[in-house]
GROMACS .gro file of C-alpha atoms in nm:
model
  502
    1UNK     CA    1  -3.006   0.342   1.273
    2UNK     CA    2  -2.752   0.086   1.245
    3UNK     CA    3  -2.399   0.119   1.253
    4UNK     CA    4  -2.112  -0.035   1.177
    5UNK     CA    5  -1.821   0.069   1.453
    6UNK     CA    6  -1.494   0.004   1.566
    7UNK     CA    7  -1.408   0.119   1.872
    8UNK     CA    8  -1.017   0.148   2.007
    9UNK     CA    9  -0.951  -0.180   1.819
   10UNK     CA   10  -0.638  -0.299   1.838
   11UNK     CA   11  -0.451  -0.676   1.745
   12UNK     CA   12  -0.143  -0.839   1.769
   13UNK     CA   13  -0.108  -1.167   1.524
   14UNK     CA   14   0.081  -1.422   1.723
   15UNK     CA   15   0.439  -1.448   1.790
   16UNK     CA   16   0.413  -1.045   1.632
   17UNK     CA   17   0.625  -0.768   1.839
   18UNK     CA   18   0.404  -0.475   1.666
   19UNK     CA   19   0.034  -0.423   1.676
   20UNK     CA   20  -0.135  -0.480   1.289
   21UNK     CA   21  -0.358  -0.217   1.421
   22UNK     CA   22  -0.426  -0.057   1.678
   23UNK     CA   23  -0.617   0.249   1.844
   24UNK     CA   24  -0.931   0.149   1.512
   25UNK     CA   25  -1.183   0.379   1.587
   26UNK     CA   26  -1.458   0.502   1.322
   27UNK     CA   27  -1.823   0.444   1.271
   28UNK     CA   28  -2.020   0.409   0.927
   29UNK     CA   29  -2.363   0.427   0.795
   30UNK     CA   30  -2.473   0.209   0.461
   31UNK     CA   31  -2.252   0.277   0.214
   32UNK     CA   32  -1.937   0.207   0.028
   33UNK     CA   33  -1.590   0.274   0.274
   34UNK     CA   34  -1.248   0.276   0.140
   35UNK     CA   35  -0.962   0.143   0.327
   36UNK     CA   36  -0.649   0.282   0.241
   37UNK     CA   37  -0.229   0.255   0.300
   38UNK     CA   38   0.088   0.109   0.240
   39UNK     CA   39   0.128  -0.194   0.197
   40UNK     CA   40   0.142  -0.413   0.535
   41UNK     CA   41  -0.033  -0.099   0.727
   42UNK     CA   42  -0.318  -0.311   0.852
   43UNK     CA   43  -0.558  -0.269   0.600
   44UNK     CA   44  -0.695  -0.656   0.558
   45UNK     CA   45  -0.600  -0.733   0.899
   46UNK     CA   46  -0.955  -0.436   0.958
   47UNK     CA   47  -1.139  -0.642   0.735
   48UNK     CA   48  -1.080  -0.981   0.926
   49UNK     CA   49  -1.180  -0.816   1.224
   50UNK     CA   50  -1.527  -0.687   1.032
   51UNK     CA   51  -1.566  -1.015   0.971
   52UNK     CA   52  -1.513  -1.224   1.286
   53UNK     CA   53  -1.192  -1.422   1.095
   54UNK     CA   54  -0.985  -1.226   1.369
   55UNK     CA   55  -1.035  -1.149   1.706
   56UNK     CA   56  -0.968  -0.792   1.830
   57UNK     CA   57  -0.678  -0.762   2.192
   58UNK     CA   58  -0.867  -0.543   2.302
   59UNK     CA   59  -1.160  -0.316   2.181
   60UNK     CA   60  -1.531  -0.328   1.999
   61UNK     CA   61  -1.672  -0.424   1.766
   62UNK     CA   62  -2.052  -0.322   1.684
   63UNK     CA   63  -2.171  -0.499   1.289
   64UNK     CA   64  -2.538  -0.408   1.186
   65UNK     CA   65  -2.545  -0.762   1.075
   66UNK     CA   66  -2.377  -1.091   0.861
   67UNK     CA   67  -2.067  -0.992   0.714
   68UNK     CA   68  -1.844  -1.196   0.447
   69UNK     CA   69  -1.491  -1.158   0.324
   70UNK     CA   70  -1.370  -1.168  -0.010
   71UNK     CA   71  -1.059  -1.264   0.014
   72UNK     CA   72  -0.690  -1.089  -0.170
   73UNK     CA   73  -0.575  -1.453  -0.267
   74UNK     CA   74  -0.762  -1.630  -0.563
   75UNK     CA   75  -0.566  -1.913  -0.497
   76UNK     CA   76  -0.811  -2.108  -0.338
   77UNK     CA   77  -1.227  -2.180  -0.464
   78UNK     CA   78  -1.405  -1.955  -0.172
   79UNK     CA   79  -1.680  -2.133   0.053
   80UNK     CA   80  -2.040  -2.162  -0.085
   81UNK     CA   81  -1.892  -2.211  -0.415
   82UNK     CA   82  -2.070  -2.607  -0.405
   83UNK     CA   83  -2.372  -2.402  -0.325
   84UNK     CA   84  -2.365  -2.182  -0.586
   85UNK     CA   85  -2.285  -2.429  -0.869
   86UNK     CA   86  -2.627  -2.557  -0.808
   87UNK     CA   87  -2.813  -2.298  -0.700
   88UNK     CA   88  -3.020  -2.109  -0.956
   89UNK     CA   89  -3.342  -1.951  -0.818
   90UNK     CA   90  -3.376  -1.593  -0.938
   91UNK     CA   91  -3.120  -1.424  -0.736
   92UNK     CA   92  -2.907  -1.635  -0.811
   93UNK     CA   93  -2.963  -1.616  -1.215
   94UNK     CA   94  -2.970  -1.274  -1.158
   95UNK     CA   95  -2.631  -1.182  -1.002
   96UNK     CA   96  -2.480  -1.446  -1.330
   97UNK     CA   97  -2.626  -1.206  -1.500
   98UNK     CA   98  -2.445  -0.874  -1.352
   99UNK     CA   99  -2.094  -1.033  -1.313
  100UNK     CA  100  -2.156  -1.224  -1.599
  101UNK     CA  101  -2.058  -1.542  -1.502
  102UNK     CA  102  -2.052  -1.812  -1.763
  103UNK     CA  103  -2.295  -2.105  -1.640
  104UNK     CA  104  -1.989  -2.335  -1.690
  105UNK     CA  105  -1.749  -2.132  -1.468
  106UNK     CA  106  -1.827  -2.284  -1.117
  107UNK     CA  107  -1.773  -2.584  -1.224
  108UNK     CA  108  -1.402  -2.492  -1.322
  109UNK     CA  109  -1.263  -2.268  -1.107
  110UNK     CA  110  -0.879  -2.388  -1.120
  111UNK     CA  111  -0.938  -2.339  -1.543
  112UNK     CA  112  -1.046  -1.984  -1.445
  113UNK     CA  113  -0.784  -1.688  -1.484
  114UNK     CA  114  -0.759  -1.469  -1.155
  115UNK     CA  115  -0.960  -1.213  -1.284
  116UNK     CA  116  -1.274  -1.481  -1.374
  117UNK     CA  117  -1.215  -1.555  -1.060
  118UNK     CA  118  -1.293  -1.271  -0.813
  119UNK     CA  119  -1.628  -1.265  -1.032
  120UNK     CA  120  -1.727  -1.537  -0.932
  121UNK     CA  121  -1.562  -1.428  -0.577
  122UNK     CA  122  -1.763  -1.203  -0.543
  123UNK     CA  123  -2.095  -1.337  -0.664
  124UNK     CA  124  -2.089  -1.619  -0.452
  125UNK     CA  125  -1.973  -1.394  -0.126
  126UNK     CA  126  -2.313  -1.155  -0.242
  127UNK     CA  127  -2.509  -1.543  -0.209
  128UNK     CA  128  -2.435  -1.520   0.137
  129UNK     CA  129  -2.680  -1.227   0.137
  130UNK     CA  130  -2.485  -0.987   0.406
  131UNK     CA  131  -2.526  -0.676   0.563
  132UNK     CA  132  -2.143  -0.639   0.576
  133UNK     CA  133  -1.972  -0.703   0.280
  134UNK     CA  134  -1.587  -0.657   0.247
  135UNK     CA  135  -1.390  -0.675  -0.101
  136UNK     CA  136  -1.040  -0.722  -0.065
  137UNK     CA  137  -0.865  -0.534  -0.385
  138UNK     CA  138  -1.147  -0.687  -0.648
  139UNK     CA  139  -1.021  -0.496  -0.924
  140UNK     CA  140  -0.687  -0.713  -0.928
  141UNK     CA  141  -0.611  -0.901  -1.245
  142UNK     CA  142  -0.929  -0.701  -1.430
  143UNK     CA  143  -1.028  -0.648  -1.731
  144UNK     CA  144  -1.152  -0.318  -1.864
  145UNK     CA  145  -1.520  -0.476  -1.908
  146UNK     CA  146  -1.481  -0.667  -1.593
  147UNK     CA  147  -1.387  -0.414  -1.379
  148UNK     CA  148  -1.675  -0.209  -1.533
  149UNK     CA  149  -1.884  -0.542  -1.437
  150UNK     CA  150  -1.821  -0.516  -1.073
  151UNK     CA  151  -1.878  -0.180  -1.015
  152UNK     CA  152  -2.251  -0.181  -1.127
  153UNK     CA  153  -2.289  -0.487  -0.859
  154UNK     CA  154  -2.124  -0.251  -0.593
  155UNK     CA  155  -2.345   0.062  -0.620
  156UNK     CA  156  -2.611  -0.145  -0.624
  157UNK     CA  157  -2.544  -0.390  -0.290
  158UNK     CA  158  -2.747  -0.217  -0.018
  159UNK     CA  159  -2.519  -0.260   0.299
  160UNK     CA  160  -2.213  -0.183   0.445
  161UNK     CA  161  -1.947  -0.197   0.180
  162UNK     CA  162  -1.529  -0.172   0.314
  163UNK     CA  163  -1.352  -0.184   0.013
  164UNK     CA  164  -0.930  -0.212  -0.006
  165UNK     CA  165  -0.807  -0.129  -0.258
  166UNK     CA  166  -0.479   0.043  -0.509
  167UNK     CA  167  -0.773   0.153  -0.834
  168UNK     CA  168  -0.801   0.568  -0.744
  169UNK     CA  169  -1.084   0.601  -0.982
  170UNK     CA  170  -1.265   0.351  -0.810
  171UNK     CA  171  -1.265   0.411  -0.439
  172UNK     CA  172  -1.374   0.791  -0.562
  173UNK     CA  173  -1.640   0.714  -0.760
  174UNK     CA  174  -1.825   0.479  -0.490
  175UNK     CA  175  -1.721   0.549  -0.135
  176UNK     CA  176  -1.855   0.806   0.077
  177UNK     CA  177  -1.595   0.725   0.357
  178UNK     CA  178  -1.217   0.685   0.342
  179UNK     CA  179  -0.977   0.554   0.605
  180UNK     CA  180  -0.607   0.641   0.583
  181UNK     CA  181  -0.380   0.409   0.754
  182UNK     CA  182  -0.078   0.581   0.826
  183UNK     CA  183   0.250   0.492   0.998
  184UNK     CA  184   0.165   0.767   1.321
  185UNK     CA  185  -0.220   0.693   1.318
  186UNK     CA  186  -0.538   0.604   1.126
  187UNK     CA  187  -0.743   0.901   0.997
  188UNK     CA  188  -1.119   0.888   0.922
  189UNK     CA  189  -1.214   1.110   0.643
  190UNK     CA  190  -1.679   1.151   0.520
  191UNK     CA  191  -1.504   1.214   0.154
  192UNK     CA  192  -1.390   1.028  -0.085
  193UNK     CA  193  -0.989   0.852  -0.155
  194UNK     CA  194  -0.882   1.136  -0.347
  195UNK     CA  195  -1.049   1.468  -0.168
  196UNK     CA  196  -0.951   1.282   0.214
  197UNK     CA  197  -0.599   1.261   0.125
  198UNK     CA  198  -0.618   1.677   0.032
  199UNK     CA  199  -0.787   1.687   0.373
  200UNK     CA  200  -0.475   1.517   0.490
  201UNK     CA  201  -0.208   1.687   0.357
  202UNK     CA  202  -0.398   2.078   0.419
  203UNK     CA  203  -0.392   1.913   0.806
  204UNK     CA  204  -0.030   1.835   0.758
  205UNK     CA  205   0.085   2.210   0.620
  206UNK     CA  206  -0.076   2.352   0.934
  207UNK     CA  207   0.057   2.082   1.181
  208UNK     CA  208   0.362   2.126   1.008
  209UNK     CA  209   0.367   2.553   1.053
  210UNK     CA  210   0.235   2.544   1.374
  211UNK     CA  211   0.458   2.319   1.485
  212UNK     CA  212   0.714   2.572   1.318
  213UNK     CA  213   0.602   2.876   1.467
  214UNK     CA  214   0.607   2.687   1.814
  215UNK     CA  215   0.946   2.607   1.762
  216UNK     CA  216   1.036   2.918   1.735
  217UNK     CA  217   0.784   3.051   2.034
  218UNK     CA  218   1.006   2.814   2.237
  219UNK     CA  219   1.366   2.884   2.138
  220UNK     CA  220   1.342   3.228   2.197
  221UNK     CA  221   1.146   3.159   2.570
  222UNK     CA  222   1.382   2.965   2.607
  223UNK     CA  223   1.698   3.279   2.564
  224UNK     CA  224   1.445   3.485   2.756
  225UNK     CA  225   1.471   3.228   3.092
  226UNK     CA  226   1.833   3.195   3.020
  227UNK     CA  227   1.925   3.545   3.057
  228UNK     CA  228   1.691   3.666   3.332
  229UNK     CA  229   1.835   3.298   3.481
  230UNK     CA  230   2.230   3.502   3.442
  231UNK     CA  231   2.126   3.761   3.557
  232UNK     CA  232   1.940   3.640   3.900
  233UNK     CA  233   2.292   3.487   3.980
  234UNK     CA  234   2.469   3.793   3.862
  235UNK     CA  235   2.302   4.037   4.127
  236UNK     CA  236   2.319   3.740   4.391
  237UNK     CA  237   2.688   3.737   4.335
  238UNK     CA  238   2.654   4.035   4.405
  239UNK     CA  239   2.459   4.003   4.767
  240UNK     CA  240   2.618   3.716   4.882
  241UNK     CA  241   2.729   3.776   5.199
  242UNK     CA  242   2.989   3.522   5.198
  243UNK     CA  243   3.107   3.715   4.884
  244UNK     CA  244   3.027   3.393   4.639
  245UNK     CA  245   3.113   3.366   4.293
  246UNK     CA  246   2.935   3.402   3.945
  247UNK     CA  247   3.076   3.048   3.928
  248UNK     CA  248   2.964   2.907   4.261
  249UNK     CA  249   2.659   3.045   4.226
  250UNK     CA  250   2.600   2.863   3.830
  251UNK     CA  251   2.764   2.537   4.030
  252UNK     CA  252   2.507   2.530   4.351
  253UNK     CA  253   2.248   2.603   4.105
  254UNK     CA  254   2.099   2.931   4.322
  255UNK     CA  255   1.877   3.191   4.059
  256UNK     CA  256   1.836   3.404   4.444
  257UNK     CA  257   1.596   3.257   4.659
  258UNK     CA  258   1.393   3.427   4.910
  259UNK     CA  259   1.591   3.670   5.099
  260UNK     CA  260   1.579   3.971   5.290
  261UNK     CA  261   1.689   4.157   5.039
  262UNK     CA  262   1.422   4.249   4.771
  263UNK     CA  263   1.644   4.350   4.484
  264UNK     CA  264   1.737   3.958   4.458
  265UNK     CA  265   1.419   3.812   4.582
  266UNK     CA  266   1.316   3.987   4.240
  267UNK     CA  267   1.527   3.840   4.014
  268UNK     CA  268   1.534   3.467   4.125
  269UNK     CA  269   1.128   3.519   4.112
  270UNK     CA  270   1.161   3.634   3.715
  271UNK     CA  271   1.381   3.366   3.672
  272UNK     CA  272   1.166   3.095   3.789
  273UNK     CA  273   0.881   3.269   3.601
  274UNK     CA  274   1.102   3.309   3.255
  275UNK     CA  275   1.224   2.897   3.310
  276UNK     CA  276   0.853   2.770   3.348
  277UNK     CA  277   0.736   2.992   3.042
  278UNK     CA  278   0.959   2.805   2.851
  279UNK     CA  279   0.899   2.481   2.995
  280UNK     CA  280   0.524   2.503   2.840
  281UNK     CA  281   0.609   2.622   2.525
  282UNK     CA  282   0.831   2.320   2.478
  283UNK     CA  283   0.605   2.116   2.586
  284UNK     CA  284   0.305   2.279   2.349
  285UNK     CA  285   0.567   2.250   2.075
  286UNK     CA  286   0.710   1.873   2.162
  287UNK     CA  287   0.268   1.749   2.158
  288UNK     CA  288   0.258   1.915   1.788
  289UNK     CA  289   0.282   1.569   1.617
  290UNK     CA  290   0.246   1.482   1.190
  291UNK     CA  291   0.366   1.252   1.058
  292UNK     CA  292   0.705   1.231   0.856
  293UNK     CA  293   0.711   1.181   0.498
  294UNK     CA  294   1.013   0.945   0.394
  295UNK     CA  295   1.201   1.000   0.088
  296UNK     CA  296   1.057   0.777  -0.159
  297UNK     CA  297   1.090   0.618  -0.522
  298UNK     CA  298   1.386   0.340  -0.645
  299UNK     CA  299   1.600   0.305  -0.897
  300UNK     CA  300   1.576  -0.025  -1.115
  301UNK     CA  301   2.012  -0.056  -1.190
  302UNK     CA  302   1.952  -0.303  -1.461
  303UNK     CA  303   2.231  -0.414  -1.737
  304UNK     CA  304   2.138  -0.419  -2.127
  305UNK     CA  305   2.261  -0.780  -2.241
  306UNK     CA  306   2.546  -0.825  -2.471
  307UNK     CA  307   2.351  -1.078  -2.662
  308UNK     CA  308   2.191  -1.026  -2.979
  309UNK     CA  309   1.842  -1.179  -2.862
  310UNK     CA  310   1.680  -1.318  -2.491
  311UNK     CA  311   1.428  -1.481  -2.672
  312UNK     CA  312   1.326  -1.578  -3.049
  313UNK     CA  313   1.037  -1.816  -3.067
  314UNK     CA  314   0.941  -1.888  -3.467
  315UNK     CA  315   0.595  -1.864  -3.582
  316UNK     CA  316   0.361  -2.125  -3.462
  317UNK     CA  317   0.097  -2.242  -3.189
  318UNK     CA  318   0.000  -2.319  -2.801
  319UNK     CA  319  -0.256  -2.402  -2.681
  320UNK     CA  320  -0.428  -2.231  -2.408
  321UNK     CA  321  -0.708  -2.407  -2.228
  322UNK     CA  322  -0.948  -2.526  -2.489
  323UNK     CA  323  -0.799  -2.211  -2.740
  324UNK     CA  324  -0.530  -2.281  -3.001
  325UNK     CA  325  -0.368  -1.947  -3.014
  326UNK     CA  326  -0.146  -1.875  -3.291
  327UNK     CA  327   0.194  -1.608  -3.309
  328UNK     CA  328   0.425  -1.491  -3.569
  329UNK     CA  329   0.724  -1.485  -3.457
  330UNK     CA  330   0.840  -1.351  -3.125
  331UNK     CA  331   1.124  -1.174  -3.042
  332UNK     CA  332   1.278  -0.978  -2.696
  333UNK     CA  333   1.633  -0.781  -2.740
  334UNK     CA  334   1.766  -0.689  -2.509
  335UNK     CA  335   1.570  -0.306  -2.486
  336UNK     CA  336   1.296  -0.430  -2.557
  337UNK     CA  337   1.015  -0.266  -2.346
  338UNK     CA  338   0.683  -0.508  -2.444
  339UNK     CA  339   0.339  -0.532  -2.331
  340UNK     CA  340   0.120  -0.871  -2.335
  341UNK     CA  341  -0.250  -0.738  -2.340
  342UNK     CA  342  -0.613  -0.914  -2.409
  343UNK     CA  343  -0.938  -0.951  -2.165
  344UNK     CA  344  -0.931  -1.190  -1.853
  345UNK     CA  345  -0.854  -1.533  -1.980
  346UNK     CA  346  -0.741  -1.503  -2.356
  347UNK     CA  347  -0.417  -1.625  -2.269
  348UNK     CA  348  -0.145  -1.380  -2.124
  349UNK     CA  349  -0.007  -1.542  -1.871
  350UNK     CA  350  -0.013  -1.900  -2.017
  351UNK     CA  351   0.163  -1.727  -2.296
  352UNK     CA  352   0.420  -1.585  -2.041
  353UNK     CA  353   0.482  -1.937  -1.889
  354UNK     CA  354   0.512  -2.112  -2.260
  355UNK     CA  355   0.812  -1.839  -2.283
  356UNK     CA  356   1.006  -1.870  -1.988
  357UNK     CA  357   1.208  -2.186  -2.031
  358UNK     CA  358   1.317  -2.075  -2.364
  359UNK     CA  359   1.485  -1.725  -2.256
  360UNK     CA  360   1.800  -1.693  -2.356
  361UNK     CA  361   1.866  -1.532  -1.979
  362UNK     CA  362   2.018  -1.659  -1.693
  363UNK     CA  363   1.843  -1.695  -1.405
  364UNK     CA  364   2.066  -1.445  -1.226
  365UNK     CA  365   2.006  -1.187  -1.466
  366UNK     CA  366   1.596  -1.227  -1.458
  367UNK     CA  367   1.358  -1.137  -1.220
  368UNK     CA  368   1.003  -1.334  -1.237
  369UNK     CA  369   0.652  -1.239  -1.064
  370UNK     CA  370   0.404  -1.410  -1.106
  371UNK     CA  371   0.052  -1.339  -1.105
  372UNK     CA  372  -0.043  -1.513  -0.784
  373UNK     CA  373   0.212  -1.557  -0.505
  374UNK     CA  374   0.027  -1.798  -0.235
  375UNK     CA  375   0.076  -1.737   0.116
  376UNK     CA  376   0.349  -2.048   0.172
  377UNK     CA  377   0.582  -1.838  -0.098
  378UNK     CA  378   0.583  -1.546   0.014
  379UNK     CA  379   0.686  -1.692   0.363
  380UNK     CA  380   0.957  -1.802   0.205
  381UNK     CA  381   1.052  -1.514  -0.006
  382UNK     CA  382   1.035  -1.308   0.355
  383UNK     CA  383   1.242  -1.622   0.516
  384UNK     CA  384   1.546  -1.598   0.257
  385UNK     CA  385   1.522  -1.241   0.276
  386UNK     CA  386   1.646  -1.285   0.651
  387UNK     CA  387   1.890  -1.492   0.587
  388UNK     CA  388   2.075  -1.192   0.422
  389UNK     CA  389   2.360  -1.037   0.509
  390UNK     CA  390   2.378  -0.713   0.714
  391UNK     CA  391   2.448  -0.535   0.408
  392UNK     CA  392   2.211  -0.657   0.123
  393UNK     CA  393   1.934  -0.700   0.453
  394UNK     CA  394   1.975  -0.322   0.437
  395UNK     CA  395   1.939  -0.239   0.104
  396UNK     CA  396   1.670  -0.433   0.062
  397UNK     CA  397   1.503  -0.283   0.369
  398UNK     CA  398   1.581   0.004   0.231
  399UNK     CA  399   1.386  -0.005  -0.126
  400UNK     CA  400   1.124  -0.145   0.080
  401UNK     CA  401   1.074   0.150   0.239
  402UNK     CA  402   1.107   0.390  -0.066
  403UNK     CA  403   0.798   0.138  -0.168
  404UNK     CA  404   0.588   0.304   0.117
  405UNK     CA  405   0.610  -0.037   0.302
  406UNK     CA  406   0.826  -0.050   0.668
  407UNK     CA  407   1.073  -0.196   0.747
  408UNK     CA  408   0.972  -0.358   1.061
  409UNK     CA  409   0.657  -0.413   1.043
  410UNK     CA  410   0.733  -0.672   0.716
  411UNK     CA  411   1.033  -0.834   0.906
  412UNK     CA  412   0.777  -0.899   1.225
  413UNK     CA  413   0.539  -1.068   1.043
  414UNK     CA  414   0.529  -1.422   0.949
  415UNK     CA  415   0.321  -1.336   0.607
  416UNK     CA  416   0.396  -1.035   0.444
  417UNK     CA  417   0.097  -0.912   0.251
  418UNK     CA  418   0.094  -1.000  -0.179
  419UNK     CA  419   0.213  -0.640  -0.232
  420UNK     CA  420   0.497  -0.642   0.035
  421UNK     CA  421   0.653  -0.995  -0.150
  422UNK     CA  422   0.589  -0.794  -0.519
  423UNK     CA  423   0.824  -0.544  -0.412
  424UNK     CA  424   1.071  -0.824  -0.165
  425UNK     CA  425   1.100  -0.984  -0.504
  426UNK     CA  426   1.207  -0.703  -0.693
  427UNK     CA  427   1.488  -0.577  -0.406
  428UNK     CA  428   1.663  -0.931  -0.397
  429UNK     CA  429   1.663  -0.913  -0.746
  430UNK     CA  430   1.821  -0.544  -0.841
  431UNK     CA  431   2.116  -0.673  -0.629
  432UNK     CA  432   2.169  -0.931  -0.918
  433UNK     CA  433   2.172  -0.620  -1.199
  434UNK     CA  434   1.923  -0.818  -1.450
  435UNK     CA  435   1.937  -0.785  -1.756
  436UNK     CA  436   1.511  -0.875  -1.798
  437UNK     CA  437   1.255  -0.776  -1.582
  438UNK     CA  438   0.876  -0.964  -1.662
  439UNK     CA  439   0.606  -0.896  -1.403
  440UNK     CA  440   0.271  -1.018  -1.491
  441UNK     CA  441  -0.064  -0.776  -1.353
  442UNK     CA  442   0.269  -0.581  -1.164
  443UNK     CA  443   0.071  -0.356  -1.030
  444UNK     CA  444  -0.192  -0.562  -0.874
  445UNK     CA  445  -0.197  -0.577  -0.465
  446UNK     CA  446   0.034  -0.292  -0.452
  447UNK     CA  447  -0.043   0.099  -0.294
  448UNK     CA  448  -0.087   0.359  -0.487
  449UNK     CA  449   0.224   0.558  -0.448
  450UNK     CA  450   0.462   0.259  -0.432
  451UNK     CA  451   0.256   0.220  -0.798
  452UNK     CA  452   0.431   0.572  -0.918
  453UNK     CA  453   0.733   0.476  -0.790
  454UNK     CA  454   0.772   0.185  -0.989
  455UNK     CA  455   0.668   0.327  -1.274
  456UNK     CA  456   0.883   0.583  -1.298
  457UNK     CA  457   1.138   0.336  -1.218
  458UNK     CA  458   1.060   0.131  -1.490
  459UNK     CA  459   1.020   0.368  -1.760
  460UNK     CA  460   1.386   0.427  -1.703
  461UNK     CA  461   1.515   0.055  -1.654
  462UNK     CA  462   1.808   0.017  -1.857
  463UNK     CA  463   1.745  -0.353  -1.957
  464UNK     CA  464   1.423  -0.569  -2.120
  465UNK     CA  465   1.048  -0.573  -2.028
  466UNK     CA  466   0.766  -0.745  -2.031
  467UNK     CA  467   0.516  -0.702  -1.854
  468UNK     CA  468   0.117  -0.768  -1.866
  469UNK     CA  469  -0.091  -0.576  -1.688
  470UNK     CA  470  -0.483  -0.422  -1.754
  471UNK     CA  471  -0.357  -0.052  -1.645
  472UNK     CA  472  -0.292   0.136  -1.942
  473UNK     CA  473  -0.190   0.423  -1.843
  474UNK     CA  474   0.106   0.226  -1.632
  475UNK     CA  475   0.154   0.012  -2.012
  476UNK     CA  476   0.192   0.368  -2.162
  477UNK     CA  477   0.438   0.509  -1.980
  478UNK     CA  478   0.675   0.220  -1.928
  479UNK     CA  479   0.670  -0.007  -2.255
  480UNK     CA  480   0.645   0.034  -2.698
  481UNK     CA  481   0.600  -0.226  -2.830
  482UNK     CA  482   0.212  -0.437  -2.732
  483UNK     CA  483   0.190  -0.818  -2.782
  484UNK     CA  484  -0.243  -0.891  -2.814
  485UNK     CA  485  -0.361  -1.165  -2.784
  486UNK     CA  486  -0.728  -1.103  -3.007
  487UNK     CA  487  -0.946  -1.418  -3.018
  488UNK     CA  488  -0.671  -1.699  -3.191
  489UNK     CA  489  -0.423  -1.484  -3.275
  490UNK     CA  490  -0.086  -1.284  -3.048
  491UNK     CA  491  -0.072  -0.935  -3.301
  492UNK     CA  492   0.225  -0.745  -3.240
  493UNK     CA  493   0.206  -0.332  -3.228
  494UNK     CA  494   0.553  -0.097  -3.240
  495UNK     CA  495   0.545   0.219  -3.058
  496UNK     CA  496   0.156   0.249  -3.090
  497UNK     CA  497   0.014   0.558  -2.939
  498UNK     CA  498  -0.383   0.453  -3.028
  499UNK     CA  499  -0.442   0.170  -2.727
  500UNK     CA  500  -0.792   0.011  -2.725
  501UNK     CA  501  -0.934  -0.159  -2.435
  502UNK     CA  502  -0.878  -0.509  -2.361
   0.00000   0.00000   0.00000
């Protein structure tokens, strides 16, 4: 039976010191496999290796057929979009219906929301009839209905699927296998994501226990070896014809060489045997390794502005594509935490862009993280961080570390991942004690531990928040006001406990 397999695959990007992927080995049968880990750990690199977009420095990859990669970014239209535009055969119509694509979407890529682009991107990939389909964050930007639509399309895919996502429920529901990328090594589990994490935790706890026991055994044998060494040298000092002192014996490092005196010989042998046992115990102790858990969690040290409001927009309307969206007065007070909700294409990002020049907040007191950050912008962001002073860079990298990414790997890269870029923007902005944090889809591209840390930090933030997200749990824990775009109007709700699906 055909298989997809990686055998001891290692890859290093040009100009980098550290490999992006090291000794990646696994074999899978048809079905979906989740690739999970911190931002920048090599997940996207692995997908590109599987699809032939990169060639490994060492090791080998065996594919069961054609492999297609759906990129994490949606800045540019996918290859094959033009062919899809003019393809109206039965299969193309079936894919359009399955992913709920409107007829004119392929022709107006640049006016689509990023969530709509994701569905179109996947449709174009499916039309290529791949044996291996690699999806990189397919649920980014996607609303609840779009997510369910994509999951149904994935479930009907008959080949080998590789999924990189921060959506735990999706990985659990559709994936048979999980590859966990860790700093020490890469682990493969024949289980969904949550079960794989539990198995990994059990394995780590067992290793911690074994390490503790091996350490205690080594210390015990080390003390025994020292006692026998002192005894051997004491006996030799007493038996010495030249009346060597104990100090001289220790200085010379003699522990009872073969002599006529059997007592000295026996004591020396026991000393050497005890030393050998201690050395073996030390080797066993050092051979037991496990992943170190770095301190996680961040604090967003924001200031609460003394101004009466950070935004005071009278009632009116604005254009979002072909729609004209009306609204009553929109205000942001210094302590407001606001969620902007609505389905894909409803105008959420358009609203943020309209508000940006109207904010009563200086640039140095504003953290603004857009929905998508291009590769060029990511590189500029990293280069700006590299130019910080040693102390400032250390503070920024500590923040990055506590959000689960490896600072050394990040600084060694030329283009940081989208998730790492978001962490960098947050970290550099925090040094200015911001009044307002604006994030368009803050959970997109970020790994699961980072999302949890960010959620806790935002819930304690002292300034104002304006967040666009489809993650209901995230919004429920971080905001108290909802601006819901429904149809052609923005509805404002304060401290509501009931959140409708968007």
